[in-house]
XYZ file of C-alpha atoms in Angstrom:
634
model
C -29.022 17.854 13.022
C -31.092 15.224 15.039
C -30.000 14.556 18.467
C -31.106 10.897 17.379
C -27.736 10.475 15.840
C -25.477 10.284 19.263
C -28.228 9.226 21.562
C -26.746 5.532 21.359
C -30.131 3.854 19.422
C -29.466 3.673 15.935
C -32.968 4.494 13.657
C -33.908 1.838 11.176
C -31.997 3.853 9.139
C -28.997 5.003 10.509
C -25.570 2.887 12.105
C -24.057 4.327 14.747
C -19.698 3.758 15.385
C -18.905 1.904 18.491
C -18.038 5.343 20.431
C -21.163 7.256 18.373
C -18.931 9.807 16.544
C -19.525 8.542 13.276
C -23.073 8.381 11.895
C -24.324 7.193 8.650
C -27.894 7.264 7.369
C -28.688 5.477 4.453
C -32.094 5.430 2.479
C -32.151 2.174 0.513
C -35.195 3.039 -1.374
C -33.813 6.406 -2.981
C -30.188 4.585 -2.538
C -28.209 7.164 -0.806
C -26.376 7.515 1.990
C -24.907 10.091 4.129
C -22.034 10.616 6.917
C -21.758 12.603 10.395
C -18.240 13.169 12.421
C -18.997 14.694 15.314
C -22.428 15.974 14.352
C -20.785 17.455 11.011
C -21.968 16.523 7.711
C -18.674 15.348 5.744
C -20.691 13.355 2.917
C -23.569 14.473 1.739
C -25.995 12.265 -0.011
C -24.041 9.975 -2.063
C -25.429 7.589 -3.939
C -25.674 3.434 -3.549
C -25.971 0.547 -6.046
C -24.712 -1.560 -8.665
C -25.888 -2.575 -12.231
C -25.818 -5.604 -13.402
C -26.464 -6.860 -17.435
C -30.063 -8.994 -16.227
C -30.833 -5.832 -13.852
C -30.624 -2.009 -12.367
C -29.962 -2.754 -8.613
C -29.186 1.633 -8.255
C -33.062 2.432 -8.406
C -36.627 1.475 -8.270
C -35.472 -0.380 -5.113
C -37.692 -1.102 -2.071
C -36.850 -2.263 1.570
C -37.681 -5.823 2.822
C -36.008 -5.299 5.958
C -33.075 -4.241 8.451
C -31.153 -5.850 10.545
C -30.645 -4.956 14.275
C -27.064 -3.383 14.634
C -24.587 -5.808 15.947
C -20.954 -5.638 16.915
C -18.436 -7.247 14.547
C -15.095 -7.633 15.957
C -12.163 -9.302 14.442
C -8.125 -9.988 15.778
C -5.455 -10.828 13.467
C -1.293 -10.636 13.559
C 1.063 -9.591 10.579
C 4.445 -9.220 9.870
C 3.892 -7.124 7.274
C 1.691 -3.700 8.543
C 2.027 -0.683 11.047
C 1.425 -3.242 14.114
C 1.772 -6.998 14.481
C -1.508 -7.412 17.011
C -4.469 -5.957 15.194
C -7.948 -5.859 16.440
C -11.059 -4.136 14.698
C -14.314 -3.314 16.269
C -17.029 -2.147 14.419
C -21.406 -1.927 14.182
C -22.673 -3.862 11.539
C -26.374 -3.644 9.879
C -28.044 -5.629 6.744
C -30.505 -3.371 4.660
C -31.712 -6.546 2.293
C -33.361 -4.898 -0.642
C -35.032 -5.879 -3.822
C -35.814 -4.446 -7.523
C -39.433 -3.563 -8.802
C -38.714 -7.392 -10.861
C -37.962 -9.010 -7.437
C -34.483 -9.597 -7.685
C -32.527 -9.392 -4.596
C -29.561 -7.375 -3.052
C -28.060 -6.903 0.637
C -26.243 -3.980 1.456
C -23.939 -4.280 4.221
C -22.425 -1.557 6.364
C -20.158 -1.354 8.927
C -19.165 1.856 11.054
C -16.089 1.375 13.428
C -14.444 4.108 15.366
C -12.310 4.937 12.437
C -14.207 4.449 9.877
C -16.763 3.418 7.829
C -16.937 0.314 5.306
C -19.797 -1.082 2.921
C -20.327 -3.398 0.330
C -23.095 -5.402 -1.826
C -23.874 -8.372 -1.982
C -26.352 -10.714 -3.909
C -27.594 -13.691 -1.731
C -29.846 -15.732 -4.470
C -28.062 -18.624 -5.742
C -27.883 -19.471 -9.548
C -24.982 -21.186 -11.702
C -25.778 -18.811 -14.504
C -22.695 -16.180 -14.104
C -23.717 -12.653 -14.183
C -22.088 -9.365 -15.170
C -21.422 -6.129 -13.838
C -21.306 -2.895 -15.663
C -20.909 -0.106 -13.401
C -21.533 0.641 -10.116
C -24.004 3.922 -9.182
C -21.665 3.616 -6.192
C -20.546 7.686 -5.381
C -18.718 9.792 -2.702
C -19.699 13.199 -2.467
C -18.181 15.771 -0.776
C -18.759 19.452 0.730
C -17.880 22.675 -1.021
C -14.551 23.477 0.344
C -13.188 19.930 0.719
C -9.630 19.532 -0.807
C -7.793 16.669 -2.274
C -4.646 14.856 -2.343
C -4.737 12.331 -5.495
C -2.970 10.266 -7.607
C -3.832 10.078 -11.456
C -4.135 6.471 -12.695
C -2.163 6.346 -16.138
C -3.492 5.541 -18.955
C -3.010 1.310 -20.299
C -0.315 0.090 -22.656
C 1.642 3.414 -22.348
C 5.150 4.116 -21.037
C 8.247 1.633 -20.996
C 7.324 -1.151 -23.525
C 3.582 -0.727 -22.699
C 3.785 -1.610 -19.137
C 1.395 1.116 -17.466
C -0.872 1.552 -15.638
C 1.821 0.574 -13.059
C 0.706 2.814 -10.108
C 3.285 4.952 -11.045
C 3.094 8.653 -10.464
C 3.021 12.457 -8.666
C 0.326 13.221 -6.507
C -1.732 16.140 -6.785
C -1.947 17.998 -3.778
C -4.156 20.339 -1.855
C -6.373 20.906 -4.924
C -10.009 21.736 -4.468
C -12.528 18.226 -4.596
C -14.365 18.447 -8.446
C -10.808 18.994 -10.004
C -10.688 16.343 -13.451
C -7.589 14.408 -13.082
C -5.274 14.397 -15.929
C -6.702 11.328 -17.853
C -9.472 9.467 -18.837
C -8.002 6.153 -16.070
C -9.210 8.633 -13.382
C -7.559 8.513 -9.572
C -6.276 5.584 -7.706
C -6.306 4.575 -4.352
C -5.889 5.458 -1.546
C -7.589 8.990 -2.529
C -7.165 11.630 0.688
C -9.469 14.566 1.228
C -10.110 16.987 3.959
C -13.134 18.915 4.916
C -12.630 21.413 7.587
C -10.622 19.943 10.165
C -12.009 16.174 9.212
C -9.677 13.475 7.121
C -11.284 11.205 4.451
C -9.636 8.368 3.480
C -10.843 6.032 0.865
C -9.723 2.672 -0.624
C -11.246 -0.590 -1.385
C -10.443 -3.899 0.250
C -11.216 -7.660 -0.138
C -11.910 -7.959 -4.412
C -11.917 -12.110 -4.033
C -11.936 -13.903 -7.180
C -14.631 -11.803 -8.631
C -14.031 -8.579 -9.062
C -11.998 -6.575 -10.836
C -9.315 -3.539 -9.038
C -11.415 -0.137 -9.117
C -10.667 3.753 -9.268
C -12.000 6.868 -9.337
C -13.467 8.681 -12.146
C -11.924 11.504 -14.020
C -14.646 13.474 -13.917
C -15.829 14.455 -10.580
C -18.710 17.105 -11.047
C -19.807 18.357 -7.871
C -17.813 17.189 -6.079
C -19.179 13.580 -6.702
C -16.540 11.360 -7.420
C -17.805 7.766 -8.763
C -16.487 4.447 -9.346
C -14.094 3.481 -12.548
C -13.942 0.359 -14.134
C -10.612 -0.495 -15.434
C -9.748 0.267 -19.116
C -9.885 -2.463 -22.096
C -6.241 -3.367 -22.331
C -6.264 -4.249 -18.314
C -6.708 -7.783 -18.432
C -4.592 -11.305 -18.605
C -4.538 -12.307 -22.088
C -3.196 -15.915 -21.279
C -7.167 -17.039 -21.177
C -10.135 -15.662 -20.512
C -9.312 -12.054 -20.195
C -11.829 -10.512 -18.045
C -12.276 -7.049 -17.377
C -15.275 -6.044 -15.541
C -16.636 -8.073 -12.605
C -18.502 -11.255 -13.195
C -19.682 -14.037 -11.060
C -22.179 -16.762 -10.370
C -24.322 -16.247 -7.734
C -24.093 -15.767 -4.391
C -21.678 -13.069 -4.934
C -20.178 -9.745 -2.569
C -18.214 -6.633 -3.504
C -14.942 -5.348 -2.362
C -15.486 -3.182 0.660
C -15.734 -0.029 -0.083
C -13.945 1.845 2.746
C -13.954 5.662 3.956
C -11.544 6.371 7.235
C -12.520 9.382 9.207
C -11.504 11.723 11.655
C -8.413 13.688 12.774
C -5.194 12.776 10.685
C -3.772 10.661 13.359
C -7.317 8.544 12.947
C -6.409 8.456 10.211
C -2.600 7.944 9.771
C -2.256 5.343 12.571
C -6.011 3.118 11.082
C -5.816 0.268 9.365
C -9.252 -0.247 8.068
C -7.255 -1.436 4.779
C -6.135 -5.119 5.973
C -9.015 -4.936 9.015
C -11.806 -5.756 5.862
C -9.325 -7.864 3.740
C -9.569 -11.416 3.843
C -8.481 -13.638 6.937
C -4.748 -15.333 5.886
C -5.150 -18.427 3.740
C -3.869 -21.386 5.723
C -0.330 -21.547 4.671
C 3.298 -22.410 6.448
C 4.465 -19.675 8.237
C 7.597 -20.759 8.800
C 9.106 -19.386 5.343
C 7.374 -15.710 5.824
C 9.954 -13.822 8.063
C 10.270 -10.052 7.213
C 13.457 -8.487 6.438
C 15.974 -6.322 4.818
C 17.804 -6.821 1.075
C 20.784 -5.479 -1.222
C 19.928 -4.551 -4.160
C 22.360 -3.221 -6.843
C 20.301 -2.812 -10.068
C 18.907 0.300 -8.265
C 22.076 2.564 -8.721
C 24.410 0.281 -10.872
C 21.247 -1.020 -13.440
C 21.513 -4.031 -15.751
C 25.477 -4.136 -15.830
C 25.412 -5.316 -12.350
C 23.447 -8.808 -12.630
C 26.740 -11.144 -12.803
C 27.786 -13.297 -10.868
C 31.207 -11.400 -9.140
C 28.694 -8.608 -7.950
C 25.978 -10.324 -6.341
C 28.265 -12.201 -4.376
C 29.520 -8.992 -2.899
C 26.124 -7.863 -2.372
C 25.994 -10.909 -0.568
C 28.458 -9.997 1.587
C 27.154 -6.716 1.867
C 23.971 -7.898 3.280
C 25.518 -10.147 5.373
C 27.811 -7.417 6.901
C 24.949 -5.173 7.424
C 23.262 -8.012 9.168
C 20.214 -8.046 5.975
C 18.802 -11.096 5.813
C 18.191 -11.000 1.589
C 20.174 -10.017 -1.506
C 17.746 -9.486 -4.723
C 19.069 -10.402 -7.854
C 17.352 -8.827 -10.730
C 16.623 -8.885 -14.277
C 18.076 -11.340 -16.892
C 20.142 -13.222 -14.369
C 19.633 -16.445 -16.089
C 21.286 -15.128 -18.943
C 24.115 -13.228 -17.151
C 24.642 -15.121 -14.694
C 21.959 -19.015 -15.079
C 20.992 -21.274 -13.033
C 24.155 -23.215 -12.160
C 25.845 -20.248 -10.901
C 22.920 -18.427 -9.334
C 22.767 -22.230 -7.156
C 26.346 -21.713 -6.712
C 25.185 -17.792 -4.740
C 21.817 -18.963 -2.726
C 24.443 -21.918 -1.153
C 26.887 -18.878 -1.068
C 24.022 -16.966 0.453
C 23.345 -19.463 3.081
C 26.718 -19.625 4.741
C 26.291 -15.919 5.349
C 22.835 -16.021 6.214
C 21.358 -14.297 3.501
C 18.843 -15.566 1.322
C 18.244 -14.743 -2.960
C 15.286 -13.176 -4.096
C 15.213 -13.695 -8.408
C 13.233 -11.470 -10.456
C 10.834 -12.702 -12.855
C 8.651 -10.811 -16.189
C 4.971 -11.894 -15.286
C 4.823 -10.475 -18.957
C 2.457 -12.578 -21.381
C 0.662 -10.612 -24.911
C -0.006 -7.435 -22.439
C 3.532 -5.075 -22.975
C 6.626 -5.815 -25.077
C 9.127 -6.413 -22.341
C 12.234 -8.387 -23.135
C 13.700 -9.246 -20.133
C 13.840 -12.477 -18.856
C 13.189 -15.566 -17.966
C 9.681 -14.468 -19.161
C 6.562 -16.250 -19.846
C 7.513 -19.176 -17.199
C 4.796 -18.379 -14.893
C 1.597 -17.776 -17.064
C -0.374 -21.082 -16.457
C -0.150 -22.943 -13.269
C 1.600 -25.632 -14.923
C 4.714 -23.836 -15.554
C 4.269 -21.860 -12.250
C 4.566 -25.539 -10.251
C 7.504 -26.171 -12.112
C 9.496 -22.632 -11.952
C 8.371 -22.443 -8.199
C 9.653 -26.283 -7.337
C 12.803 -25.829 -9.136
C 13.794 -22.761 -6.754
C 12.222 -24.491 -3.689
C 14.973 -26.777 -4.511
C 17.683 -24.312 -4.976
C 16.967 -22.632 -1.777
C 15.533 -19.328 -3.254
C 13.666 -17.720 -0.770
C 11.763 -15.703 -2.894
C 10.789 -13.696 -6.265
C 10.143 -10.305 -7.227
C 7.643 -10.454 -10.240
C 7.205 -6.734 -12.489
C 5.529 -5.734 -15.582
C 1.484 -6.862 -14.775
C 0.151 -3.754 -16.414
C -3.506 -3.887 -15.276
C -6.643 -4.318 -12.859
C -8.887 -5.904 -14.812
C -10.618 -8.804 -12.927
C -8.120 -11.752 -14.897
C -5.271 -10.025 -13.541
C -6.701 -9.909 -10.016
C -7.060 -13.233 -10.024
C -3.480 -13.493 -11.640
C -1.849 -12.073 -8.871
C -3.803 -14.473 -6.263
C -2.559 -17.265 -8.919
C 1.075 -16.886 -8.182
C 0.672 -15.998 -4.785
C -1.145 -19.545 -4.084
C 1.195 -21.799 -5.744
C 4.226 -19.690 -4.586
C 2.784 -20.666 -0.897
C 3.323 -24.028 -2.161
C 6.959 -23.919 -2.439
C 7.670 -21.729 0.548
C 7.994 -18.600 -2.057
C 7.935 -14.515 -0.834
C 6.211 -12.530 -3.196
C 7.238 -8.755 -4.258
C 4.893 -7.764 -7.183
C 6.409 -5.251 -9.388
C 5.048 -3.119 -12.066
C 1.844 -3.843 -10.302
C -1.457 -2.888 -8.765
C -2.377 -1.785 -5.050
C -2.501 -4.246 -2.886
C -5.937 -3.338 -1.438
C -5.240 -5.947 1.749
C -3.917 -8.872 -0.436
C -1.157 -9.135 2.072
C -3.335 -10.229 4.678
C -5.051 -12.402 2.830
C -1.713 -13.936 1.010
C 0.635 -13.881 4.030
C 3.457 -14.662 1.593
C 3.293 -11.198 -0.355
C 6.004 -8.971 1.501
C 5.770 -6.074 -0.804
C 4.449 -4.857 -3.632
C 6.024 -1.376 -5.474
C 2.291 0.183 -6.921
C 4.669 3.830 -6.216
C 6.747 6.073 -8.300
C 9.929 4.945 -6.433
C 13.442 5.129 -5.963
C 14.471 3.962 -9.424
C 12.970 6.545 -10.850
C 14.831 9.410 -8.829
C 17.730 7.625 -10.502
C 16.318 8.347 -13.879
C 15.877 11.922 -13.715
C 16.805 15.136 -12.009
C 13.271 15.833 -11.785
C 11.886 13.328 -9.848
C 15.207 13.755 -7.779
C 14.092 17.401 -7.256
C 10.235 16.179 -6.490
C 11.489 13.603 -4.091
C 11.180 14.709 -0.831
C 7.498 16.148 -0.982
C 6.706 13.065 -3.157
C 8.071 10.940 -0.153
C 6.001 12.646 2.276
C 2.732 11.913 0.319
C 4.342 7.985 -0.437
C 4.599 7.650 3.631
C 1.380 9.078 4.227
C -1.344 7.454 1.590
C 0.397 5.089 -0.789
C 1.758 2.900 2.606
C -0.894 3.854 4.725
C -2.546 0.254 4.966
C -0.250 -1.416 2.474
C 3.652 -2.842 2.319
C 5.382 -0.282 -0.188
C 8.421 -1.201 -2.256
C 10.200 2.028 -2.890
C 13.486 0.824 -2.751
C 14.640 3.595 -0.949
C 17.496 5.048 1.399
C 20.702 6.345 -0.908
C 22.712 7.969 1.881
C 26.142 9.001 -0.527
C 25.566 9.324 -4.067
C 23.225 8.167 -7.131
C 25.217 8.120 -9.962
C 24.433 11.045 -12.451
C 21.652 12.900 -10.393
C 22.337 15.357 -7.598
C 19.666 14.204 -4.649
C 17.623 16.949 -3.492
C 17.630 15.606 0.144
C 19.988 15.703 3.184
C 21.403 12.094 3.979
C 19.433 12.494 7.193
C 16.318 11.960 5.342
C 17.041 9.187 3.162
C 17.953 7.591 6.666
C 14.738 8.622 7.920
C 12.910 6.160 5.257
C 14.377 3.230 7.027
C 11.451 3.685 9.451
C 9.391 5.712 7.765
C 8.443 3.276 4.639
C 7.022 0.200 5.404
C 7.653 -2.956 3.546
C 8.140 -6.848 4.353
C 11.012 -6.842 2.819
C 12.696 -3.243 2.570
C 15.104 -3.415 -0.330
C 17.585 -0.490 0.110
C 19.394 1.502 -2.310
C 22.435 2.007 -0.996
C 25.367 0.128 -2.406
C 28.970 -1.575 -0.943
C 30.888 1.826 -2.089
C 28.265 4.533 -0.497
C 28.342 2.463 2.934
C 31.728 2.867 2.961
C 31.314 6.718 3.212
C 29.004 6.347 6.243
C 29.486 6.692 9.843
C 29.797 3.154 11.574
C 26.787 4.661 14.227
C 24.742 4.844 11.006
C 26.094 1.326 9.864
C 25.304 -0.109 13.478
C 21.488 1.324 13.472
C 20.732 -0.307 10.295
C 22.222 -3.721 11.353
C 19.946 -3.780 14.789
C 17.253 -1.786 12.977
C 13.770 -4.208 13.522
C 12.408 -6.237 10.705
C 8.432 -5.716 11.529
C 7.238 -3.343 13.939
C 4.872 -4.327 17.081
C 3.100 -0.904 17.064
C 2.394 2.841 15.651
C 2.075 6.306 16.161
C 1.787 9.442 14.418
C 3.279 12.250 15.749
C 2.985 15.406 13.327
C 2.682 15.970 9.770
C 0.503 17.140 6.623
C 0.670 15.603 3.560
C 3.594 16.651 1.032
C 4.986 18.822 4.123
C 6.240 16.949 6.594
C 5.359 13.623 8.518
C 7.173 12.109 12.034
C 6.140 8.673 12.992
C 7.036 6.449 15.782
C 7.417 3.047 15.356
C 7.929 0.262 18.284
C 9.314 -3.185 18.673
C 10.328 -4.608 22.066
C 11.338 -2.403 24.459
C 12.675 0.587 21.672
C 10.335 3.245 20.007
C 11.875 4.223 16.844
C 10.861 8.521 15.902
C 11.596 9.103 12.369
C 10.664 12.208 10.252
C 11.268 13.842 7.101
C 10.741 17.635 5.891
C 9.289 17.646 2.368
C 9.843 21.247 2.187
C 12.499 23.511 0.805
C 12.607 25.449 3.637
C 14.200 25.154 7.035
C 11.323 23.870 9.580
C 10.931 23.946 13.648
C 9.046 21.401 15.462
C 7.732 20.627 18.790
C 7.092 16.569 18.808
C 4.569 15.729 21.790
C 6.554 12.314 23.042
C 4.748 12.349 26.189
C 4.296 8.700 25.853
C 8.046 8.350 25.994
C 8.735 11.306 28.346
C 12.024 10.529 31.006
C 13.356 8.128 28.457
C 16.752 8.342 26.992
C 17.362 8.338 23.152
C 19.924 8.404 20.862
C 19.062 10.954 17.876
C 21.249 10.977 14.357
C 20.808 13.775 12.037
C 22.616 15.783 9.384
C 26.107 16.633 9.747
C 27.895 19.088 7.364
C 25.979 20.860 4.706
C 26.322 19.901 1.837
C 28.670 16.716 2.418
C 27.647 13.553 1.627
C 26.895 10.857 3.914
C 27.105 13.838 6.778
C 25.747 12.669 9.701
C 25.679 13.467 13.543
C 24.889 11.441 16.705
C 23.550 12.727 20.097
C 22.209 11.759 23.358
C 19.419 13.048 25.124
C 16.417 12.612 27.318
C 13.255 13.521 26.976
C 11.909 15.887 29.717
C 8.933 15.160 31.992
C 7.145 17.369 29.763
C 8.169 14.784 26.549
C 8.197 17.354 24.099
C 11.063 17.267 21.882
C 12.212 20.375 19.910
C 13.872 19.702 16.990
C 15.148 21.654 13.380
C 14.861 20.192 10.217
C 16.472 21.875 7.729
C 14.871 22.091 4.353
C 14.616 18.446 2.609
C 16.060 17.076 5.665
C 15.409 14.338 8.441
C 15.864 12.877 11.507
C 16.167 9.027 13.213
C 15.685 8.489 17.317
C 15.914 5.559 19.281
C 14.416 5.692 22.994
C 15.039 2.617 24.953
């Protein structure tokens, strides 16, 4: 290794991170790149580029020139992430580039303290719109890095065609090279570790013209490349479009690799730092929050009108400020009388959410109402009408794809929701990659293999609490997650693999705009009123983060702060009993109230205790196995 790397002056071809522990060289002529942490190689040469129909901008390339590096810095709130201030630093350098033909390319990079992020762009200007094919764009890694994936399923298969749906296990701990399961490749966020370094790798900012990305089945060497979406991905109510295409001028998404220890990486949020800046919108209608929600344990029988008024008055008892109403409700229950529960709603303080089928040509789903929101026509209308009734928002399911149609499908609804003072929760969907930023509106989106389904089966009850770990840790690291989750008595049917303790602990741990809860009327009863009383003062958006221990599908404790309170949650995704030493030096001499289990094997079992914290500020604490833990300093 060169010394050159830290010494503080970047080399035409290297960019340097604000505190010089992350260095990346690239070499735009043979169109790789590489990455230091600390003076370790952690990516190898890895390869640059895109190719386009009218040209090959992945070889033959020459330099023009380089920028100087320069410091981009950027400061942004939300409602709707791990803090609510947000700032990003980073070193930014141009390599502008052209083909043997002359055509023209920039590549931008930028290199933060937690990461690094690049993308493409093409600066000539012509009306004529141009396609992409592939991108050479690749991410190699070093013999003996492991992985912790997701598998992107395959399109138009499972419930009345509705995949992919971002819907699935993770594989964990498996060495880097290892095929996933089919031909749709890996999603995103995709974690590996080499040594004692975390990679972290997503995408952010697609705009208008590009489609959502993965990667590639096949990973030989370790190289895992970029994966266009499959055929079937696309909105069929027009031009269906599935691979990017644009006039020109014309960027990428960010491509985006966090770095460094695992609380770099857990507590970074590189994700919504390279999304794009908030739309100019009211703000007024976007306040965070909590809902009921009964479909979740009592399914399609429950959407009439005599229930969700008493999920109404659940919320409002609970101090929630929603109550989602799902599925066919204008047939069950129509318009009149769901009026008659949002003016219901108000006198309690809770607001209705309706759910909507996006659903055009692209699945066979039946539910309803369906096909009201395919053409911005019939969006203005839909989204006007509920304005009027006082719905405060809509939770939309059954998109089915990323190609670049139903990209721009999502941003669609999201814009002429804004209109009408809508929230947005997009089921059956895609990743966010950072859309919440950019669409303010968009509380949550589900892109997880959630709570319904641990109502579904005793095997994804069983796979639960590992599968939660991994859903805290990578699915919601940079983006609101909809998992529905926190059943603290009973599911009907299925025997839940985890204490009561942890399904508690996912209050704080999961983070979503709106958190829609499982639990229902006749499990609170069963609870403690110290349980009930947390979740009525429990904060709707937090002000800031950090991680405390963990490793993915084992075990992850997070604190979580807003006001003068730092909330400590943790679960144990292992079957086995587990001792840990938290460090909470940052909290040391404060009181706390900590709730845990109670009896084994009782339901709703819980058990309250004060302490405080040493001048040391570690905390020892016993999770026993599938179990968690909440704590409240003040």
């Amino acid at each position: 290794m060169s010394f050159s790397f830290f010494s503080g002056k970047a080399q035409d071809g290297q960019i340097l991170s604000p505190d010089k522990q992350l260095a990346v060289t690239v070499n735009p002529e043979r169109a790789t790149y590489q990455i230091r942490y600390k003076g370790e190689l952690v990516l190898p040469d890895s390869k640059l580029g895109v190719i386009r129909e009218d040209e090959d901008f992945s070889k033959n390339l020459s330099l023009i020139k380089v920028s100087s590096p320069r410091t981009v810095k950027d400061q942004y709130r939300s409602v709707n992430a791990k803090k609510s201030d947000i700032s990003y630093t980073a070193t930014e350098r141009v390599w502008e580039i052209q083909t043997a033909s002359g055509k023209k390319m920039n590549l931008i990079f930028r290199v933060s303290n937690d990461g690094v992020a690049f993308r493409y762009v093409f600066p000539e200007t012509s009306a004529e719109v141009r396609k992409i094919t592939a991108e050479a764009t690749s991410f190699r890694f070093n013999e003996g890095t492991r992985s912790w994936l997701q598998p992107k399923t395959e399109a138009q298969t499972g419930f009345e065609h509705t995949n992919p749906s971002y819907e699935a296990h993770y594989t964990m701990d498996k060495p880097t090279g290892t095929p996933a399961p089919g031909k749709n490749g890996w999603i995103y966020p995709a974690l590996f570790r080499y040594n004692n370094t975390w990679l972290l790798l997503t995408e952010a900012d697609l705009g208008r013209g590009y489609c959502g990305t993965a990667l590639q089945q096949e990973s030989p060497n370790s190289e895992y490349k970029i994966n266009f979406p499959q055929p079937a991905e696309v909105f069929t109510n027009g031009k269906a479009t599935l691979n990017p295409e644009s006039t020109l001028p014309w960027k990428t998404p960010w491509r985006i690799l966090v770095i460094g220890d695992l609380k770099t990486v857990m507590e970074s949020t590189l994700g919504t730092d390279l999304a794009l800046p908030a739309r100019p919108m009211k703000d007024s209608f976007i306040k965070p929050g909590k809902a009921s929600w009964s479909w979740v344990l009592k399914k399609d029988d429950s959407t009439v009108y005599r229930v969700q008024k008493r999920y109404i008055d659940f919320a409002a008892d609970l101090k929630w400020q929603y109550c989602l109403i799902d599925a066919n409700w204008d047939q069950t229950i129509g318009y009149d009388s769901v009026q008659l529960l949002a003016d219901y709603g108000k006198t309690k303080n809770v607001g209705v959410l309706l759910w909507y089928n996006s659903a055009g040509s692209w699945n066979t789903v039946k539910f309803t109402p369906k096909d009201k929101l395919l053409t911005h026509e019939s969006r203005m209308q839909e989204f006007a009408r509920l304005h009027r009734m006082g719905i405060k928002g809509i939770k939309i399911d059954f998109f089915g794809g990323d190609g670049q149609s139903m990209i721009n499908y999502y941003q669609d609804i999201l814009e002429d929701a804004a209109t009408h003072e809508l929230l947005v929760n997009f089921h059956g969907a895609t990743l966010p990659r950072g859309l919440q930023r950019t669409y303010p509106n968009l509380m949550t989106a589900e892109a997880v293999f959630g709570y319904e389904m641990i109502t579904f089966s005793q095997q994804a009850a069983n796979q639960a609490p590992e599968h939660a770990v991994m859903c805290a840790m990578v699915r919601n690291a940079f983006d609101p997650m909809d998992f529905t989750p926190m059943n603290l008595y009973k599911i009907p049917r299925i025997k839940r693999a985890t204490t009561s303790a942890f399904e508690l602990a996912t209050s704080v741990v999961f983070l979503s705009g709106i958190q829609h809860y499982a639990e229902s009327p006749d499990g609170m009863a069963h609870v403690p009123t110290y349980v009930k009383d947390f979740l009525r003062t429990l904060p709707d958006y937090w002000e800031d983060v950090k991680f405390i221990d963990g490793y993915p599908g084992k075990h992850y404790v997070v604190a979580r702060k807003k006001g003068n309170k730092w909330y400590v949650a943790g679960i144990n995704g292992e079957k086995a009993e587990k001792k840990l030493e938290l460090d909470l030096s940052f909290l040391k001499n404060k009181k706390a109230t900590v709730i845990g289990s109670g009896e084994a094997d009782k339901d709703a079992s819980f058990q309250s205790q004060a302490l405080a914290l040493p001048a040391s500020g570690k905390l020892p604490i016993t999770l026993k196995a599938n179990d968690g833990f909440v704590a409240v300093f003040e």
